[in-house]
Coordinates of C-alpha atoms in Angstrom, one line a residue:
X1 CA -32.8 -103.0 -71.6
X2 CA -29.1 -102.7 -71.6
X3 CA -27.1 -99.7 -70.6
X4 CA -23.7 -98.3 -71.7
X5 CA -21.4 -97.5 -68.9
X6 CA -18.5 -96.0 -70.8
X7 CA -17.9 -92.4 -69.8
X8 CA -18.6 -89.7 -72.4
X9 CA -16.5 -86.6 -72.0
X10 CA -15.8 -83.3 -73.8
X11 CA -12.9 -81.0 -73.8
X12 CA -14.5 -79.1 -70.9
X13 CA -14.9 -82.2 -68.7
X14 CA -18.6 -82.7 -69.2
X15 CA -19.3 -86.3 -68.1
X16 CA -22.0 -88.8 -69.1
X17 CA -23.5 -88.4 -65.6
X18 CA -23.7 -84.6 -66.0
X19 CA -25.3 -85.0 -69.4
X20 CA -27.9 -87.4 -68.2
X21 CA -28.7 -85.2 -65.2
X22 CA -29.2 -82.2 -67.3
X23 CA -31.3 -83.9 -70.0
X24 CA -33.4 -85.6 -67.4
X25 CA -34.2 -82.2 -65.8
X26 CA -35.3 -80.9 -69.2
X27 CA -37.5 -83.9 -69.9
X28 CA -39.0 -83.7 -66.5
X29 CA -39.9 -80.0 -67.0
X30 CA -41.4 -80.9 -70.3
X31 CA -43.6 -83.7 -69.0
X32 CA -44.7 -82.0 -65.8
X33 CA -44.9 -78.3 -66.6
X34 CA -45.9 -78.1 -70.2
X35 CA -44.5 -76.4 -73.3
X36 CA -43.7 -73.0 -71.8
X37 CA -41.7 -74.4 -69.0
X38 CA -40.2 -76.9 -71.4
X39 CA -38.9 -74.1 -73.6
X40 CA -37.4 -72.4 -70.6
X41 CA -35.8 -75.6 -69.5
X42 CA -34.4 -76.2 -73.0
X43 CA -32.8 -72.7 -73.0
X44 CA -31.3 -73.4 -69.6
X45 CA -30.0 -76.8 -70.9
X46 CA -28.4 -75.2 -73.9
X47 CA -26.7 -72.5 -71.9
X48 CA -25.5 -75.1 -69.5
X49 CA -23.0 -76.3 -72.1
X50 CA -21.0 -73.2 -73.1
X51 CA -18.5 -75.7 -74.6
X52 CA -20.6 -78.4 -76.1
X53 CA -19.3 -82.0 -76.5
X54 CA -17.3 -82.1 -79.7
X55 CA -18.4 -84.7 -82.3
X56 CA -16.1 -87.7 -82.9
X57 CA -16.3 -88.4 -86.6
X58 CA -15.7 -91.9 -87.9
X59 CA -12.4 -92.7 -89.6
X60 CA -12.5 -93.2 -93.4
X61 CA -12.7 -96.9 -93.0
X62 CA -14.8 -97.0 -89.9
X63 CA -18.4 -98.3 -89.8
X64 CA -20.7 -95.4 -88.9
X65 CA -22.4 -96.3 -85.7
X66 CA -25.9 -94.9 -85.4
X67 CA -28.9 -94.8 -83.1
X68 CA -32.6 -94.3 -83.9
X69 CA -34.9 -92.3 -81.6
X70 CA -38.5 -93.1 -82.3
X71 CA -39.4 -96.5 -83.7
X72 CA -42.9 -96.1 -85.0
X73 CA -43.7 -96.5 -88.7
X74 CA -41.2 -93.9 -90.0
X75 CA -38.5 -94.9 -87.6
X76 CA -38.7 -98.6 -88.3
X77 CA -38.9 -97.8 -92.0
X78 CA -35.6 -96.0 -91.7
X79 CA -34.1 -99.0 -89.8
X80 CA -35.1 -101.3 -92.6
X81 CA -33.6 -99.0 -95.3
X82 CA -30.3 -98.2 -93.5
X83 CA -29.7 -101.9 -92.9
X84 CA -30.5 -102.6 -96.5
X85 CA -28.1 -100.0 -97.7
X86 CA -25.4 -101.7 -95.6
X87 CA -26.3 -105.2 -96.8
X88 CA -26.2 -104.0 -100.4
X89 CA -22.7 -102.6 -99.9
X90 CA -23.9 -99.0 -100.5
X91 CA -22.9 -97.7 -97.0
X92 CA -20.7 -98.7 -94.1
X93 CA -23.2 -98.2 -91.4
X94 CA -24.6 -100.1 -88.4
X95 CA -27.5 -99.4 -86.1
X96 CA -26.4 -100.2 -82.6
X97 CA -29.1 -98.6 -80.4
X98 CA -32.8 -97.8 -80.5
X99 CA -34.9 -95.6 -78.1
X100 CA -38.7 -95.4 -77.8
X101 CA -41.2 -94.9 -75.0
X102 CA -43.2 -97.9 -76.3
X103 CA -41.7 -101.3 -75.6
X104 CA -43.7 -103.2 -78.3
X105 CA -42.5 -100.8 -81.0
X106 CA -38.9 -100.7 -79.9
X107 CA -38.8 -104.5 -79.6
X108 CA -40.2 -104.9 -83.1
X109 CA -37.6 -102.5 -84.5
X110 CA -34.9 -104.4 -82.5
X111 CA -36.0 -107.7 -84.2
X112 CA -36.0 -106.1 -87.6
X113 CA -32.4 -104.7 -87.2
X114 CA -30.9 -107.7 -85.5
X115 CA -32.3 -110.0 -88.2
X116 CA -30.9 -107.8 -90.9
X117 CA -27.5 -107.1 -89.3
X118 CA -26.9 -110.2 -87.2
X119 CA -25.6 -108.1 -84.3
X120 CA -27.1 -107.3 -80.8
X121 CA -28.9 -104.0 -80.7
X122 CA -29.5 -102.2 -77.4
X123 CA -32.8 -100.6 -76.6
X124 CA -33.7 -97.7 -74.2
X125 CA -36.9 -96.1 -72.8
X126 CA -35.0 -92.8 -72.3
X127 CA -33.4 -91.3 -75.4
X128 CA -30.9 -89.5 -73.3
X129 CA -29.4 -92.9 -72.3
X130 CA -28.8 -93.5 -76.0
X131 CA -27.3 -90.1 -76.5
X132 CA -24.9 -90.7 -73.6
X133 CA -23.2 -93.5 -75.4
X134 CA -19.7 -92.7 -76.6
X135 CA -19.6 -95.1 -79.5
X136 CA -22.5 -93.5 -81.5
X137 CA -21.6 -91.2 -84.3
X138 CA -25.1 -90.1 -85.4
X139 CA -28.7 -90.3 -84.5
X140 CA -31.9 -90.4 -86.5
X141 CA -34.8 -88.7 -84.9
X142 CA -38.2 -90.0 -86.0
X143 CA -40.3 -89.1 -83.0
X144 CA -43.6 -87.0 -83.2
X145 CA -42.8 -83.5 -84.2
X146 CA -43.5 -81.9 -80.8
X147 CA -40.3 -83.8 -79.6
X148 CA -38.1 -83.0 -82.6
X149 CA -36.5 -79.8 -81.3
X150 CA -35.6 -81.0 -77.8
X151 CA -34.2 -84.3 -79.0
X152 CA -32.2 -82.6 -81.8
X153 CA -30.8 -80.0 -79.4
X154 CA -29.8 -82.7 -76.9
X155 CA -28.1 -84.7 -79.6
X156 CA -26.2 -81.6 -80.9
X157 CA -25.0 -80.7 -77.4
X158 CA -24.0 -84.4 -76.9
X159 CA -21.8 -84.2 -80.1
X160 CA -23.9 -86.5 -82.2
X161 CA -24.6 -85.9 -85.9
X162 CA -28.3 -85.6 -86.5
X163 CA -30.9 -86.6 -89.1
X164 CA -34.2 -85.1 -87.9
X165 CA -37.4 -86.0 -89.7
X166 CA -39.6 -83.3 -91.1
X167 CA -41.1 -81.0 -90.1
X168 CA -37.8 -79.9 -88.4
X169 CA -39.7 -78.8 -85.3
X170 CA -43.3 -78.5 -84.1
X171 CA -43.3 -74.7 -84.1
X172 CA -41.1 -71.6 -84.9
X173 CA -40.0 -71.0 -81.3
X174 CA -38.5 -74.5 -81.1
X175 CA -36.9 -74.0 -84.6
X176 CA -35.2 -70.8 -83.3
X177 CA -33.8 -72.8 -80.3
X178 CA -32.6 -75.5 -82.6
X179 CA -30.9 -73.0 -84.8
X180 CA -29.2 -71.5 -81.8
X181 CA -28.0 -74.9 -80.6
X182 CA -26.7 -75.7 -84.1
X183 CA -24.7 -72.4 -84.1
X184 CA -23.2 -73.3 -80.6
X185 CA -21.9 -76.6 -81.9
X186 CA -21.4 -75.9 -85.7
X187 CA -19.2 -78.9 -86.2
X188 CA -22.2 -81.2 -85.7
X189 CA -23.8 -82.3 -88.9
X190 CA -27.6 -81.7 -88.9
X191 CA -29.8 -82.8 -91.8
X192 CA -33.6 -82.4 -92.0
X193 CA -35.5 -85.3 -93.6
X194 CA -36.8 -83.4 -96.7
X195 CA -35.6 -85.9 -99.3
X196 CA -37.0 -84.1 -102.4
X197 CA -34.0 -81.8 -102.0
X198 CA -32.0 -84.6 -103.7
X199 CA -33.7 -84.2 -107.1
X200 CA -31.0 -82.8 -109.4
X201 CA -33.5 -80.4 -111.1
X202 CA -33.6 -78.2 -108.1
X203 CA -29.8 -77.7 -108.2
X204 CA -30.0 -76.9 -111.9
X205 CA -32.8 -74.4 -111.1
X206 CA -30.7 -72.8 -108.3
X207 CA -27.8 -72.3 -110.7
X208 CA -29.9 -70.9 -113.5
X209 CA -31.6 -68.4 -111.1
X210 CA -28.2 -67.3 -109.7
X211 CA -26.9 -66.9 -113.2
X212 CA -29.8 -64.6 -114.1
X213 CA -31.3 -66.9 -116.7
X214 CA -34.9 -66.2 -115.7
X215 CA -34.4 -62.6 -114.6
X216 CA -35.8 -61.5 -111.2
X217 CA -37.8 -64.3 -109.8
X218 CA -41.3 -62.9 -109.3
X219 CA -43.5 -65.7 -108.0
X220 CA -43.7 -69.4 -107.7
X221 CA -46.2 -72.2 -107.1
X222 CA -46.1 -75.6 -105.6
X223 CA -48.4 -78.1 -103.8
X224 CA -48.7 -81.5 -102.2
X225 CA -52.1 -83.0 -102.8
X226 CA -53.4 -86.6 -102.3
X227 CA -56.6 -88.4 -101.6
X228 CA -58.0 -91.1 -99.4
X229 CA -61.2 -93.1 -99.1
X230 CA -61.5 -93.1 -95.3
X231 CA -59.4 -90.2 -94.2
X232 CA -55.7 -89.2 -94.0
X233 CA -53.4 -90.9 -91.5
X234 CA -56.1 -93.4 -90.5
X235 CA -53.9 -96.2 -92.0
X236 CA -51.7 -96.1 -88.8
X237 CA -53.0 -99.0 -86.8
X238 CA -54.0 -99.0 -83.1
X239 CA -52.4 -101.8 -81.2
X240 CA -54.7 -103.2 -78.4
X241 CA -51.5 -104.3 -76.6
X242 CA -50.4 -100.8 -75.8
X243 CA -50.7 -100.4 -72.0
X244 CA -49.7 -97.1 -70.5
X245 CA -47.7 -97.6 -67.3
X246 CA -46.9 -101.1 -68.3
X247 CA -45.2 -101.2 -71.7
X248 CA -45.7 -97.5 -72.7
X249 CA -44.6 -94.3 -71.1
X250 CA -47.5 -92.0 -72.2
X251 CA -46.4 -89.1 -70.0
X252 CA -42.9 -89.1 -71.6
X253 CA -44.6 -89.3 -75.1
X254 CA -46.6 -86.1 -74.3
X255 CA -43.4 -84.4 -73.1
X256 CA -43.2 -80.8 -74.3
X257 CA -46.9 -80.8 -75.3
X258 CA -48.0 -81.1 -71.7
X259 CA -50.0 -83.7 -69.9
X260 CA -53.0 -85.4 -71.5
X261 CA -55.3 -88.3 -70.9
X262 CA -54.3 -91.5 -72.6
X263 CA -55.8 -91.7 -76.1
X264 CA -54.6 -94.5 -78.4
X265 CA -56.2 -92.7 -81.4
X266 CA -53.9 -89.7 -80.7
X267 CA -50.9 -91.9 -80.0
X268 CA -51.3 -93.7 -83.4
X269 CA -52.6 -90.8 -85.5
X270 CA -51.3 -87.6 -83.9
X271 CA -50.9 -85.9 -87.3
X272 CA -54.7 -85.4 -87.3
X273 CA -54.7 -83.3 -84.1
X274 CA -53.9 -79.6 -83.8
X275 CA -52.0 -80.0 -80.5
X276 CA -49.5 -82.4 -81.8
X277 CA -49.1 -81.6 -85.5
X278 CA -49.5 -78.9 -88.2
X279 CA -51.1 -81.6 -90.4
X280 CA -50.8 -81.1 -94.1
X281 CA -48.5 -78.0 -93.8
X282 CA -45.8 -79.6 -91.7
X283 CA -46.1 -83.2 -92.7
X284 CA -46.7 -82.8 -96.5
X285 CA -46.0 -79.3 -97.8
X286 CA -42.5 -79.1 -96.4
X287 CA -41.5 -81.8 -98.9
X288 CA -42.4 -79.8 -102.0
X289 CA -41.7 -76.3 -100.6
X290 CA -38.2 -76.8 -99.1
X291 CA -36.5 -77.6 -102.5
X292 CA -38.3 -74.6 -104.1
X293 CA -36.8 -72.5 -101.3
X294 CA -33.4 -74.0 -102.0
X295 CA -33.7 -73.3 -105.7
X296 CA -34.9 -69.7 -105.2
X297 CA -32.7 -68.7 -102.2
X298 CA -35.2 -65.8 -101.6
X299 CA -34.1 -64.9 -98.1
X300 CA -36.5 -65.1 -95.1
X301 CA -40.3 -65.2 -95.4
X302 CA -41.7 -61.8 -94.4
X303 CA -45.5 -62.2 -94.6
X304 CA -47.7 -65.3 -94.6
X305 CA -51.5 -65.7 -95.0
X306 CA -53.4 -69.0 -95.1
X307 CA -56.8 -70.6 -95.1
X308 CA -57.8 -74.1 -94.1
X309 CA -61.0 -76.0 -94.5
X310 CA -62.7 -79.3 -93.5
X311 CA -64.2 -80.3 -96.8
X312 CA -64.4 -84.1 -96.7
X313 CA -62.7 -85.5 -93.5
X314 CA -64.7 -83.6 -91.0
X315 CA -63.6 -85.8 -88.1
X316 CA -60.0 -84.7 -88.5
X317 CA -59.2 -81.8 -86.3
X318 CA -56.5 -80.5 -88.7
X319 CA -57.6 -79.3 -92.1
X320 CA -58.0 -81.4 -95.2
X321 CA -57.6 -78.5 -97.6
X322 CA -55.1 -75.6 -97.1
X323 CA -54.0 -72.6 -99.3
X324 CA -51.0 -70.4 -98.5
X325 CA -49.5 -67.2 -99.8
X326 CA -46.0 -66.3 -98.8
X327 CA -43.9 -63.2 -99.4
X328 CA -40.1 -63.0 -99.0
X329 CA -37.5 -60.4 -98.2
X330 CA -36.3 -60.6 -101.9
X331 CA -39.8 -59.4 -102.9
X332 CA -40.6 -62.9 -104.2
X333 CA -44.2 -64.3 -103.9
X334 CA -45.2 -67.9 -103.5
X335 CA -48.5 -69.7 -103.6
X336 CA -48.9 -73.2 -102.0
X337 CA -51.8 -75.6 -101.9
X338 CA -52.2 -78.8 -99.9
X339 CA -55.0 -81.3 -99.9
X340 CA -55.9 -84.8 -98.5
X341 CA -59.2 -84.9 -100.4
X342 CA -58.1 -84.3 -104.0
X343 CA -54.9 -85.5 -105.7
X344 CA -54.5 -82.9 -108.5
X345 CA -52.0 -80.3 -107.4
X346 CA -50.3 -77.3 -109.0
X347 CA -47.5 -77.7 -111.5
X348 CA -44.3 -76.7 -109.9
X349 CA -43.2 -73.4 -111.6
X350 CA -40.8 -70.6 -110.7
X351 CA -41.7 -67.5 -112.7
X352 CA -39.2 -64.8 -113.5
X353 CA -39.2 -61.5 -115.4
X354 CA -37.6 -63.1 -118.4
X355 CA -39.0 -66.6 -118.3
X356 CA -40.3 -69.5 -116.4
X357 CA -38.8 -72.7 -114.8
X358 CA -40.9 -75.9 -115.0
X359 CA -39.9 -78.4 -112.3
X360 CA -42.6 -81.1 -112.3
X361 CA -40.5 -83.8 -114.0
X362 CA -36.9 -84.9 -114.1
X363 CA -35.8 -82.4 -116.8
X364 CA -35.4 -78.8 -115.7
X365 CA -37.1 -76.7 -118.4
X366 CA -36.8 -72.9 -119.0
X367 CA -39.2 -71.3 -121.3
X368 CA -38.6 -67.6 -122.0
X369 CA -41.4 -65.0 -122.0
X370 CA -42.4 -63.9 -125.5
X371 CA -41.2 -60.3 -124.9
X372 CA -37.6 -61.6 -124.3
X373 CA -37.6 -64.1 -127.1
X374 CA -38.0 -61.1 -129.4
X375 CA -36.0 -58.5 -127.4
X376 CA -33.0 -60.6 -126.3
X377 CA -33.4 -63.7 -128.5
X378 CA -33.8 -65.9 -125.4
X379 CA -34.3 -69.6 -126.2
X380 CA -35.8 -72.6 -124.4
X381 CA -33.3 -74.6 -122.2
X382 CA -33.7 -78.2 -121.2
X383 CA -31.4 -79.9 -118.7
X384 CA -32.1 -83.7 -118.6
X385 CA -31.4 -84.6 -115.0
X386 CA -30.5 -88.1 -114.1
X387 CA -32.9 -90.5 -112.5
X388 CA -31.7 -90.9 -108.9
X389 CA -34.1 -93.7 -107.9
X390 CA -35.3 -93.6 -104.3
X391 CA -34.8 -90.0 -103.2
X392 CA -35.1 -91.0 -99.5
X393 CA -32.3 -93.5 -99.8
X394 CA -30.2 -90.9 -101.6
X395 CA -31.0 -88.5 -98.7
X396 CA -29.9 -91.2 -96.2
X397 CA -26.7 -91.8 -98.1
X398 CA -26.1 -88.0 -98.3
X399 CA -26.3 -87.7 -94.5
X400 CA -23.7 -90.5 -94.1
X401 CA -21.5 -88.8 -96.7
X402 CA -21.7 -85.6 -94.7
X403 CA -20.8 -87.4 -91.5
X404 CA -17.6 -88.5 -93.2
X405 CA -16.8 -85.3 -95.1
X406 CA -17.9 -82.9 -92.3
X407 CA -19.7 -80.8 -94.8
X408 CA -23.1 -79.5 -93.8
X409 CA -26.0 -80.8 -96.0
X410 CA -28.1 -78.5 -98.2
X411 CA -31.1 -79.5 -96.1
X412 CA -29.6 -77.8 -93.1
X413 CA -31.0 -76.1 -90.0
X414 CA -31.1 -72.6 -91.4
X415 CA -33.2 -73.7 -94.4
X416 CA -35.3 -75.8 -92.1
X417 CA -35.9 -72.7 -89.9
X418 CA -37.0 -70.7 -92.9
X419 CA -39.4 -73.4 -93.8
X420 CA -40.7 -73.4 -90.2
X421 CA -41.4 -69.7 -90.5
X422 CA -43.9 -70.6 -93.3
X423 CA -45.3 -73.6 -91.4
X424 CA -45.8 -71.8 -88.1
X425 CA -47.2 -68.6 -89.4
X426 CA -49.5 -70.3 -91.9
X427 CA -50.8 -72.5 -89.1
X428 CA -51.5 -69.5 -87.0
X429 CA -53.2 -67.7 -89.9
X430 CA -55.4 -70.7 -90.6
X431 CA -56.7 -71.0 -87.1
X432 CA -57.2 -67.3 -86.3
X433 CA -57.8 -65.7 -89.7
X434 CA -55.0 -63.1 -89.4
X435 CA -52.0 -62.5 -91.6
X436 CA -48.6 -62.8 -90.0
X437 CA -45.3 -61.0 -90.6
X438 CA -41.7 -62.0 -89.8
X439 CA -38.8 -59.6 -89.4
X440 CA -35.5 -61.1 -90.4
X441 CA -33.6 -58.4 -88.4
X442 CA -35.2 -59.2 -85.1
X443 CA -36.2 -62.8 -86.0
X444 CA -39.6 -62.0 -84.5
X445 CA -43.1 -62.6 -85.9
X446 CA -46.2 -60.4 -85.5
X447 CA -49.9 -60.7 -86.1
X448 CA -51.2 -58.1 -88.6

């Protein structure tokens, strides 16, 4: 694996060597001491950069140089699509570096990228070596979710623009740390990988709600439901060639989650396990719920209750059926359902005092309540929104556009943190049977 030797420096004289030393210390604490010590180490790391490394945006005609951290199924898929966007002339972007703890995976991604781009791509076991490169403008983080926060914080402090896959973090504590790091280096662009945000109907709904078209928003509903014959996430294959200590650093993969015995089932299908994932809530429901939050702009969640069941896939540790209720500081209520054992979900609806918004399809539809048809002569509204094609490609292009314009995306860290309040509190509620509250003034959660 190759290594960059160019120094990376900020206005306060932070060198590449300093950066690597600090990030290595954080990673070491995560791997050896577990999640609590890792959180302490991350806080110490963040405070160690009172003046973070400033980002160096590309010029208007420059090719955006990017790195990818995590080259499993999602990370390699991103590699394929970013190189395709470049090949099709839709973006001036080039992947120059990849990082993964698994040599077979990173070598496969390297082959995919080099074949598509025709240039040499460097690979790294340690993601901090990738972040220390001076020539990289942005990084895409597609690691397991227990690593999202630390990797994103390290990237922010290193002055790299960030695309972090959903869920934004593994838990609320990590989301708060990421929010703090983002505020410390506000010039860095950070986008969360919730691509449904790109559907124009949510922007229309947001405008209509702000204009008072539906009256006070009272409650909404959404869901993400799908089905499988054998069980969710079992389609991720187990490679018999994975050899911990030989071509895979299992201890580094575990990182902030703490040490664990090697288990190829967990490595390939970690979304099925409570320790490494929130399952349906973080992996699926964030897709549908985040754009509803954007449209509503209801403030912070203040109370969450949830239930989870093992109805069909009883071998999966995480639940295969979940139901959530969420209350917000604006007095709005939301119900959310998720399933991996039945594909029929809720229609996406935002209800208001004067009428209802229907958001299932491309048109944004407002239908007034009968009382206000008579009282205020309200009429149905239909906004025919354009077909944007592949929402994930649009999201990728949106991130690249923000890197050039220096405007923060709508799928930003604050919105991601509000979503993580729901994810984290709902997960706790499912496992212990209690309701949870969140205080936006103190930014603290409590069990009821």
